[in-house]
Amino acid sequence: MQVAKNIESLRNLSQILSPANFKKIVKDRNYFDTFYRISKHTKISDSTTNFEVINAIYKSLLGTYKNEYIYKNILLNQKLLKKYSLKKSIALSEFKIDNSIADFVILNGVARVYEIKTELDGLDKLDKQLADYKKFADKIYVVSNSKHIPNLLVKFHNTEIGLIELTKRNALKTIKKAEQNFSFSYETLFKSLRKDEYISLLKKHFGAIPKVPNTLIFRECFKLSKKIDILEFQKLVIKELKFRNISNPELFNDDLVPDSLKHICYTLNFSKKDFIELEDFLYKKSKLCISHMSEANNLN
Amino acid sequence: MYFPYVRGKQFELIALRELCGFLPNFSTKISPVIEPIKGSSTLKSALKNLAAKNVNFSVIINPKVGGLVGEGNKIIELLKDVLEHYNNYQIAIIIDSKIEEQIPALIESINNLDLNYQGVTLIHNSEISEVSIAEIQNNINVIYNIIYFSNTSRRYYRLFSVESRISLDDYFKDMPRNADYLQVGESPFSEEYSFYKDEGFFGFSDFLTVGDNYSDSGFLPRAVAMHLSYINASGKIMVKHFVSDSNGDVSDIGGKFAEALEKLVNWCVSNSINTQAVEIYKDLHNRGHFPGLGTLKKLFIMNHIELIVDKI
């Protein structure tokens, strides 16, 4: 099969590889967008399966259009699955820390934040974002490419911020190691938890929580949390957040999930049933699906 | 007669359901218009409660928002199932610009409905020609014509008989963000309740203090805003907005509620406002309890309806 090479087409195809689109495919069996994009921007033979189409698109993106999804997916494959392992670590995507949203976070004993700056991104928000992450994370990395790395290296050479380059060959190369950060904030850490999470944390630590009506519970619990040493509190928050694990880590490592879709499946927290639905989709013949769709919708 | 226009969201229906229980004269002064958005158990129980109190109402069978758009048959099945022999209600049809081409089909399907309804309520969201109006009125039993003023010309309502005319408008000017109401303080609502009869209308309708804007999704707000309808010294309905102050992020929604509630209760005490909803606010204030955002909406809907039912 062939994938169109121009940037417009790749940008359009890149939309296929998104959690929102796979949510439609797997949970609603809604394939319309996907097959419409495939029929417009690729040439496929009768025997081409969706599995092959997805991998070919991913490969094209890896070559010439490295968007945020590519970065996140590589981080998940290289860092979470290969380096830190699913048993002891979890990843969070689009995780709110103070007033910023962290692209990718890995939690095990410590919290590592990875802020992605692709060549399509500007760097103007970076200072604000990193200042927020320092209130939460042990180690902070900016993940970027050859376009931005020289600037970033100058900017951060005397700081604890680490730098990782996504190379042309799609390797993650550590340019500068992140140093341990200690500038945590009670407020930021506390607000990263949901109600049931801060209650469970405080119960475990103090044996009980304040007996107050629910309009006061947040304030009282926040006050109480400040009695814990900040370095210990940060560890407890991470420990609590780690319970946000995916439901089926054992299915996840299976060969069933192509590398190109790991981040999507992780983010959508697929169930056993979802994985079966995904497999069903991946082994369909694309061309057959497209011709069905065209008949139904008079696309031709 | 007051025709509150409610969307079939859970807490809007619960507001109607609960009002049935404790408002005297409810059934003689009110005829709710319900635009169903899903065939929920709350919709069924609300309809059953209205029927048990012999309240007249209209149910829209061609909703324009929500999950039942284009699913008129599902709504009809639900009515058949839930209301059985009850017949003190109307089927409502939203008239929009596209409907003119489909009038014969519309008439046929209405006349073939296997339901015990009284007649039809038309909601004029846009104008149709006099010929079309005559064609509809000659073939189906139209009881109410609800005229959406902002979407029709100044004289359109004259095409309908006095005893069928209901005025409708969206008097609630909603703001993009809840925190914006901090600047507003209060806004005028409508005075229809005092003028509708003199101006040749059988009744009046509004979108309460929710507004016509419909959204499927909910999200955590940065600010909690509570909208309380009341009647000022010159007899106008006003809406007072009580808003939380710590609006920097979405955390501590219960605390934000307490801030807004504190202002509301203080204001009601110093202005001697005593509706049933206000009593519930006072109780929540005493107990320091946050019942959830849905319940807040329920309470300001209940307050608005109670205010109007008391006045007419």
XYZ file of C-alpha atoms in Angstrom:
612
model
C 0.000 0.000 0.000
C 0.956 3.661 -0.387
C 0.466 6.640 1.873
C 0.343 10.151 0.426
C 3.518 12.024 1.318
C 2.496 15.663 1.404
C 2.121 17.396 4.774
C -1.569 18.214 4.302
C -2.444 14.551 3.778
C -0.272 13.408 6.658
C -1.858 15.927 8.959
C -5.245 14.645 7.903
C -4.205 10.994 8.370
C -2.635 11.784 11.737
C -6.141 12.422 13.068
C -6.812 8.698 12.726
C -4.205 8.029 15.397
C -5.877 9.791 18.262
C -7.628 8.535 21.408
C -10.827 10.351 20.366
C -10.946 8.531 17.035
C -10.206 5.113 18.518
C -12.835 5.707 21.124
C -15.301 6.058 18.258
C -13.955 2.936 16.546
C -13.879 0.680 19.583
C -16.732 1.895 21.745
C -19.227 2.987 19.044
C -18.021 1.008 15.993
C -18.094 4.298 14.168
C -15.542 3.965 11.340
C -16.757 6.647 8.996
C -14.060 9.284 9.617
C -11.323 6.700 9.564
C -12.262 5.088 6.277
C -13.012 8.419 4.691
C -9.499 9.610 5.467
C -7.958 6.316 4.363
C -9.810 6.336 1.049
C -8.744 9.919 0.374
C -5.062 9.753 1.259
C -3.859 6.179 0.695
C -3.774 3.590 -2.040
C -4.586 0.118 -0.833
C -5.022 -3.279 -2.382
C -7.871 -5.720 -1.798
C -5.973 -7.616 0.855
C -4.721 -4.673 2.921
C -5.924 -4.896 6.511
C -6.536 -2.003 8.844
C -3.588 -3.251 10.881
C -1.326 -2.624 7.892
C -2.922 0.726 7.152
C -2.469 1.960 10.738
C 1.143 0.839 10.829
C 1.880 2.426 7.457
C 0.391 5.721 8.578
C 2.351 5.573 11.814
C 5.534 4.893 9.872
C 4.910 7.866 7.609
C 4.323 10.099 10.597
C 7.535 8.840 12.216
C 9.365 9.815 9.044
C 7.989 13.243 8.210
C 5.297 14.444 10.604
C 6.250 13.970 14.226
C 3.281 15.359 16.069
C 2.577 15.197 19.778
C 1.030 11.754 19.531
C 4.262 10.357 18.095
C 6.225 11.805 21.013
C 3.785 10.484 23.585
C 3.670 7.065 22.019
C 7.441 6.806 21.848
C 7.705 7.946 25.467
C 5.203 5.303 26.493
C 6.934 2.541 24.560
C 10.491 3.499 25.482
C 10.131 4.812 29.007
C 7.079 3.248 30.616
C 7.098 -0.158 28.946
C 10.833 -0.778 28.375
C 12.582 1.198 31.090
C 10.273 1.436 34.109
C 7.839 -1.463 33.510
C 4.097 -1.565 33.836
C 4.270 -3.467 37.102
C 5.758 -0.670 39.143
C 4.819 2.464 37.218
C 1.891 4.282 35.706
C 1.677 7.033 33.120
C -0.684 9.996 33.080
C -1.459 12.029 29.985
C -2.739 15.599 29.987
C -2.386 15.723 33.750
C -3.288 19.020 35.390
C -0.541 20.428 37.607
C -1.379 23.822 39.069
C -2.412 25.929 36.057
C -0.628 23.847 33.429
C -1.395 20.530 31.817
C 1.539 18.142 31.686
C 1.812 16.190 28.427
C 3.170 13.007 29.912
C 3.918 11.954 33.471
C 5.427 8.722 34.771
C 4.929 7.823 38.411
C 6.760 5.051 40.240
C 8.683 5.874 43.402
C 9.163 9.346 41.983
C 7.260 11.666 39.654
C 8.771 12.448 36.263
C 7.143 15.028 34.037
C 7.873 15.114 30.304
C 6.933 18.323 28.535
C 6.797 17.836 24.789
C 7.866 20.553 22.356
C 7.652 19.272 18.795
C 9.101 21.251 15.930
C 5.581 22.535 15.329
C 5.392 24.013 18.854
C 6.583 27.373 20.127
C 8.418 27.713 23.416
C 6.588 30.721 24.824
C 4.589 28.870 27.497
C 7.497 26.747 28.668
C 8.716 28.858 31.618
C 5.257 29.010 33.163
C 4.720 25.288 32.647
C 8.024 24.290 34.200
C 7.452 26.595 37.180
C 4.162 24.756 37.786
C 5.675 21.283 37.393
C 8.348 22.112 39.983
C 5.607 22.323 42.577
C 4.804 18.653 41.954
C 7.514 16.584 40.247
C 10.869 15.141 41.302
C 12.299 15.297 37.823
C 11.279 17.390 34.858
C 12.271 16.829 31.248
C 11.675 18.812 28.115
C 11.434 16.447 25.155
C 12.161 18.101 21.864
C 14.049 17.838 18.581
C 17.154 19.177 16.854
C 15.368 22.438 16.047
C 14.833 23.481 19.655
C 17.525 21.546 21.552
C 20.424 24.057 21.144
C 18.250 26.902 22.498
C 16.938 24.786 25.337
C 20.440 23.678 26.265
C 21.568 27.281 26.683
C 18.408 28.171 28.553
C 18.571 25.338 31.083
C 22.299 24.567 31.424
C 22.463 25.726 35.032
C 19.133 24.301 36.199
C 17.676 20.969 37.306
C 15.597 20.660 34.093
C 16.549 17.682 31.925
C 16.579 17.579 28.130
C 15.730 14.674 25.867
C 16.060 14.769 22.111
C 13.822 12.755 19.849
C 16.363 12.012 17.133
C 15.778 11.663 13.395
C 15.846 7.921 13.879
C 13.236 8.168 16.629
C 15.490 7.357 19.533
C 15.162 9.209 22.821
C 18.589 10.615 23.551
C 19.235 12.179 26.951
C 21.111 15.402 26.293
C 21.067 16.564 29.901
C 20.004 14.587 32.958
C 17.333 16.047 35.191
C 18.410 16.740 38.779
C 16.189 16.112 41.792
C 13.805 19.002 42.392
C 12.509 19.877 45.885
C 10.362 22.995 45.430
C 7.035 21.260 46.090
C 3.843 23.094 46.997
C 1.189 21.720 49.378
C -1.538 23.396 47.378
C -0.486 22.043 43.986
C 0.051 18.551 45.350
C -3.238 18.531 47.244
C -5.227 19.835 44.296
C -3.841 17.147 42.003
C -5.885 14.629 44.010
C -9.576 13.854 43.714
C -11.751 13.929 46.801
C -11.700 10.186 47.424
C -7.932 10.224 46.947
C -7.125 12.928 49.518
C -9.514 11.347 51.974
C -7.883 7.964 51.569
C -4.397 9.485 51.889
C -5.224 11.320 55.109
C -7.060 8.344 56.588
C -4.049 6.149 56.023
C -1.724 8.735 57.519
C -3.718 10.001 60.506
C -6.154 7.128 61.008
C -9.161 9.474 60.626
C -10.308 12.563 58.777
C -11.983 15.699 60.161
C -15.704 15.243 60.879
C -17.144 18.265 59.061
C -19.954 18.902 56.566
C -19.063 18.493 52.910
C -18.746 22.225 52.169
C -15.784 22.303 54.586
C -14.157 18.955 53.906
C -11.773 20.254 51.228
C -10.487 23.124 53.397
C -10.140 21.032 56.541
C -8.362 18.211 54.752
C -6.051 20.677 53.050
C -5.200 22.211 56.428
C -4.531 18.775 57.863
C -2.273 17.801 54.975
C 0.047 20.663 55.850
C 0.911 18.870 59.086
C 2.756 16.274 57.047
C 6.336 17.113 56.094
C 6.267 18.369 52.513
C 8.773 15.837 51.163
C 6.805 13.018 52.738
C 3.517 14.476 51.535
C 4.782 14.563 47.960
C 5.673 10.861 48.202
C 2.238 10.047 49.634
C 0.476 11.961 46.844
C 2.388 10.021 44.193
C 1.617 6.764 45.951
C -2.082 7.662 45.959
C -2.093 8.721 42.310
C -0.567 5.394 41.334
C -3.908 3.734 42.058
C -5.115 5.370 38.833
C -3.645 2.389 37.046
C -5.151 0.926 33.882
C -7.527 -1.954 34.554
C -5.809 -4.595 32.439
C -2.031 -4.217 32.497
C -1.646 -7.926 31.712
C -3.530 -7.639 28.417
C -1.642 -4.537 27.533
C 1.731 -6.190 27.066
C 0.238 -8.677 24.693
C 1.319 -8.616 21.058
C -2.301 -7.835 20.341
C -1.662 -4.128 20.749
C 0.532 -2.816 17.954
C 3.318 -0.476 19.122
C 1.750 2.313 17.100
C -1.390 2.196 19.238
C 0.054 1.649 22.716
C -0.525 5.171 23.917
C -4.084 5.258 22.596
C -5.016 1.971 24.272
C -3.337 3.058 27.496
C -5.102 6.414 27.590
C -8.492 4.891 26.837
C -7.903 2.218 29.480
C -9.234 -0.582 27.290
C -11.145 -3.454 28.808
C -10.922 -7.040 27.626
C -13.967 -6.460 25.459
C -12.422 -3.306 23.960
C -9.281 -5.231 23.017
C -11.369 -7.835 21.251
C -13.238 -5.077 19.413
C -9.906 -3.496 18.456
C -8.591 -6.785 17.125
C -11.739 -7.205 15.103
C -11.217 -3.783 13.550
C -7.524 -4.303 12.861
C -8.063 -7.513 10.901
C -10.786 -6.144 8.696
C -9.865 -5.506 5.065
C -9.893 -1.760 4.587
C -10.934 -1.762 0.970
C -13.970 -3.891 1.669
C -15.035 -1.536 4.427
C -14.548 1.511 2.261
C -16.656 0.119 -0.564
C -19.436 -0.742 1.911
C -19.266 2.765 3.250
C -19.339 4.329 -0.208
C -22.431 2.379 -1.166
C -24.167 3.396 1.996
C -23.308 7.048 1.742
C -22.904 7.642 -1.997
C -19.425 8.974 -1.434
C -18.373 8.279 -5.000
C -51.602 30.154 32.700
C -47.857 29.649 32.969
C -46.091 27.328 30.514
C -42.572 26.752 31.847
C -40.418 25.336 29.029
C -38.095 22.682 30.424
C -35.568 20.413 28.790
C -35.805 16.837 29.958
C -32.540 16.930 31.846
C -32.611 15.024 35.078
C -32.816 17.904 37.539
C -35.266 19.960 35.490
C -37.665 17.026 35.563
C -37.069 16.421 39.258
C -37.961 20.076 39.894
C -41.347 19.536 38.190
C -41.878 16.262 39.959
C -41.222 17.738 43.400
C -43.314 20.852 42.777
C -46.305 18.604 42.019
C -46.031 17.426 45.584
C -46.029 20.665 47.451
C -47.446 23.565 45.460
C -51.169 24.164 46.030
C -53.043 25.220 42.886
C -50.194 23.833 40.838
C -52.446 22.101 38.330
C -54.737 25.092 37.769
C -52.019 27.597 36.954
C -49.322 25.716 35.180
C -48.907 23.652 32.046
C -45.271 22.642 31.576
C -43.781 22.148 28.123
C -41.253 19.326 28.131
C -38.651 18.768 25.442
C -37.456 15.215 26.115
C -33.751 14.609 25.581
C -33.650 10.966 26.613
C -36.109 8.280 27.582
C -34.916 8.238 31.181
C -36.665 6.834 34.217
C -36.798 10.407 35.561
C -38.813 11.448 32.494
C -41.230 8.597 33.125
C -41.624 9.338 36.821
C -42.065 13.075 36.197
C -44.846 12.404 33.660
C -46.525 9.945 36.033
C -46.417 12.499 38.846
C -47.887 15.242 36.677
C -50.657 12.865 35.585
C -51.386 11.799 39.158
C -52.016 15.463 40.026
C -54.078 15.986 36.876
C -51.634 18.641 35.642
C -51.959 19.600 31.991
C -48.686 19.509 30.014
C -47.245 19.320 26.505
C -44.572 16.877 25.388
C -42.525 17.737 22.307
C -42.297 14.826 19.893
C -39.823 16.441 17.497
C -37.137 17.711 19.895
C -34.356 19.838 18.409
C -31.701 19.149 21.059
C -30.412 16.105 22.909
C -30.429 12.376 22.283
C -33.987 12.021 20.955
C -33.638 14.272 17.901
C -35.313 12.376 15.051
C -36.615 9.716 17.455
C -40.253 10.825 17.679
C -41.438 7.215 17.648
C -39.518 6.447 20.798
C -41.182 9.378 22.565
C -44.624 8.265 21.416
C -43.988 4.703 22.606
C -42.872 6.064 25.955
C -46.020 8.200 26.332
C -48.220 5.253 25.455
C -46.436 3.125 27.971
C -46.305 5.622 30.848
C -49.576 7.555 30.560
C -51.946 4.737 29.542
C -55.469 6.240 29.879
C -54.432 9.709 31.058
C -55.512 12.288 28.500
C -55.031 15.766 29.981
C -51.988 16.579 27.861
C -50.929 17.789 24.426
C -48.503 16.513 21.859
C -46.227 19.419 20.972
C -44.581 20.075 17.620
C -41.753 22.545 17.088
C -42.441 24.547 13.953
C -39.255 25.493 12.134
C -38.450 26.642 8.610
C -38.124 23.086 7.278
C -41.550 21.909 8.382
C -43.574 23.605 5.629
C -42.626 21.015 3.027
C -43.713 18.189 5.307
C -47.102 19.420 6.440
C -49.262 16.736 4.763
C -47.046 14.026 6.229
C -47.142 15.727 9.598
C -50.928 15.885 9.580
C -51.205 12.283 8.597
C -48.855 11.016 11.260
C -50.500 13.121 13.986
C -53.937 11.868 13.032
C -52.751 8.287 13.114
C -51.291 8.471 16.592
C -52.673 5.822 18.881
C -52.646 8.045 21.991
C -55.260 9.569 24.293
C -54.004 13.133 24.057
C -56.256 16.208 24.041
C -54.784 18.013 21.093
C -51.677 19.648 19.774
C -49.412 22.445 20.944
C -47.466 24.191 18.206
C -44.248 25.916 19.169
C -43.490 28.532 16.546
C -39.706 28.743 16.447
C -40.025 30.322 13.032
C -42.867 31.676 10.939
C -44.852 29.623 8.469
C -47.280 30.935 5.859
C -50.959 31.587 6.538
C -51.816 28.842 4.069
C -49.783 26.340 6.059
C -51.299 27.503 9.322
C -54.807 27.072 7.900
C -53.939 23.662 6.533
C -52.711 22.516 9.940
C -55.618 24.023 11.856
C -58.231 22.552 9.522
C -56.856 19.074 9.935
C -55.626 18.708 13.473
C -56.900 19.915 16.806
C -54.488 22.687 17.752
C -55.025 23.828 21.325
C -52.045 26.095 21.974
C -49.833 28.192 19.718
C -46.668 29.068 21.573
C -45.052 31.988 19.765
C -41.321 32.423 20.223
C -41.122 36.218 20.029
C -37.411 36.597 19.209
C -37.793 34.290 16.212
C -40.988 35.690 14.700
C -42.121 39.082 13.485
C -44.013 41.550 15.659
C -47.411 40.712 14.208
C -47.139 36.983 13.624
C -49.005 36.158 16.829
C -52.156 37.871 15.458
C -52.662 34.916 13.106
C -53.812 32.815 16.055
C -56.915 32.954 18.203
C -56.666 34.627 21.610
C -57.518 31.476 23.560
C -54.666 29.579 21.906
C -51.947 32.244 22.126
C -48.966 31.769 24.421
C -45.976 34.103 24.381
C -42.503 32.607 24.656
C -39.151 34.250 24.997
C -35.759 33.627 26.566
C -35.563 36.223 29.316
C -32.476 34.778 30.910
C -29.354 36.435 29.531
C -26.711 33.867 30.203
C -23.043 34.713 30.510
C -20.160 32.736 29.033
C -18.662 32.067 32.453
C -20.263 31.847 35.883
C -17.748 34.324 37.320
C -19.128 36.966 34.905
C -22.293 37.183 37.014
C -20.197 38.736 39.781
C -20.218 41.986 37.800
C -23.868 41.664 36.810
C -25.328 41.358 40.317
C -28.908 41.143 39.129
C -30.784 41.201 35.816
C -34.359 41.952 34.813
C -36.462 38.943 33.813
C -39.996 39.311 32.392
C -43.188 41.053 33.394
C -45.397 38.776 31.332
C -47.244 37.489 34.378
C -48.879 40.878 34.925
C -49.643 41.808 31.303
C -50.333 38.670 29.294
C -54.114 38.708 29.711
C -54.499 42.394 28.848
C -52.335 41.913 25.806
C -54.499 39.158 24.421
C -52.694 35.989 25.445
C -54.007 32.915 27.143
C -50.668 32.222 28.780
C -46.950 32.886 28.762
C -43.865 30.740 28.609
C -40.146 31.126 29.342
C -36.986 29.062 29.673
C -36.869 29.787 33.404
C -33.529 30.897 34.730
C -31.797 28.201 32.705
C -32.121 29.854 29.297
C -32.694 28.476 25.821
C -29.049 27.528 25.313
C -28.730 23.789 25.588
C -25.570 21.836 26.243
C -25.202 18.073 26.503
C -22.043 18.107 28.467
C -21.399 19.192 31.985
C -18.038 20.261 33.317
C -16.634 21.458 36.590
C -17.020 25.231 36.784
C -14.431 27.599 38.216
C -17.197 29.560 39.925
C -20.529 28.526 41.425
C -23.396 30.846 40.441
C -26.893 30.659 41.957
C -29.753 32.470 40.234
C -32.671 33.524 42.411
C -35.844 34.974 40.878
C -37.765 37.465 42.992
C -40.278 40.273 42.479
C -39.004 43.772 43.137
C -40.883 46.736 44.621
C -42.304 47.771 41.249
C -43.596 44.272 40.548
C -40.970 43.183 38.024
C -39.415 39.760 38.123
C -35.692 40.151 38.665
C -32.963 37.529 38.867
C -30.360 37.998 41.546
C -27.008 36.263 40.965
C -24.995 34.936 43.888
C -21.478 33.899 42.949
C -18.536 32.348 44.779
C -15.368 34.418 45.272
C -12.519 31.891 45.144
C -12.723 31.231 41.427
C -9.096 30.646 40.474
C -9.418 26.948 39.645
C -11.929 24.080 39.656
C -11.033 22.601 43.040
C -13.205 22.704 46.185
C -16.595 22.993 44.521
C -18.290 22.503 47.892
C -16.397 25.444 49.366
C -17.377 27.648 46.411
C -20.987 26.645 46.911
C -20.775 27.639 50.582
C -19.486 31.096 49.586
C -22.328 31.701 47.122
C -24.924 30.249 49.508
C -23.770 32.503 52.342
C -24.525 35.555 50.170
C -27.865 34.152 49.042
C -29.110 33.298 52.519
C -28.029 36.654 53.970
C -29.795 38.482 51.184
C -32.993 36.440 51.551
C -33.051 37.005 55.302
C -32.613 40.767 55.036
C -35.209 40.979 52.247
C -37.686 38.532 53.820
C -37.793 36.155 50.854
C -39.460 32.922 51.949
C -40.190 30.507 49.112
C -39.932 26.763 49.696
C -36.678 26.678 47.784
C -35.265 29.417 50.007
C -36.168 27.309 53.075
C -34.145 24.476 51.562
C -31.223 26.851 50.942
C -31.361 27.924 54.587
C -31.314 24.324 55.729
C -28.309 23.541 53.510
C -26.616 26.616 54.948
C -27.263 25.485 58.529
C -25.937 22.031 57.872
C -23.012 23.204 55.710
C -24.107 20.656 53.156
C -23.380 20.784 49.410
C -26.039 18.711 47.607
C -24.397 18.789 44.145
C -24.676 21.143 41.180
C -27.760 19.413 39.763
C -29.726 20.068 42.931
C -28.804 23.751 42.748
C -30.351 23.950 39.311
C -33.412 22.099 40.568
C -33.814 24.605 43.379
C -33.627 27.708 41.241
C -36.132 26.227 38.810
C -38.469 25.400 41.696
C -38.080 28.886 43.128
C -38.902 30.493 39.791
C -42.021 28.408 39.215
C -43.254 28.885 42.768
C -42.808 32.643 42.441
C -44.930 32.771 39.296
C -47.601 30.314 40.406
C -48.045 32.439 43.530
C -48.602 35.556 41.450
C -51.137 34.349 38.903
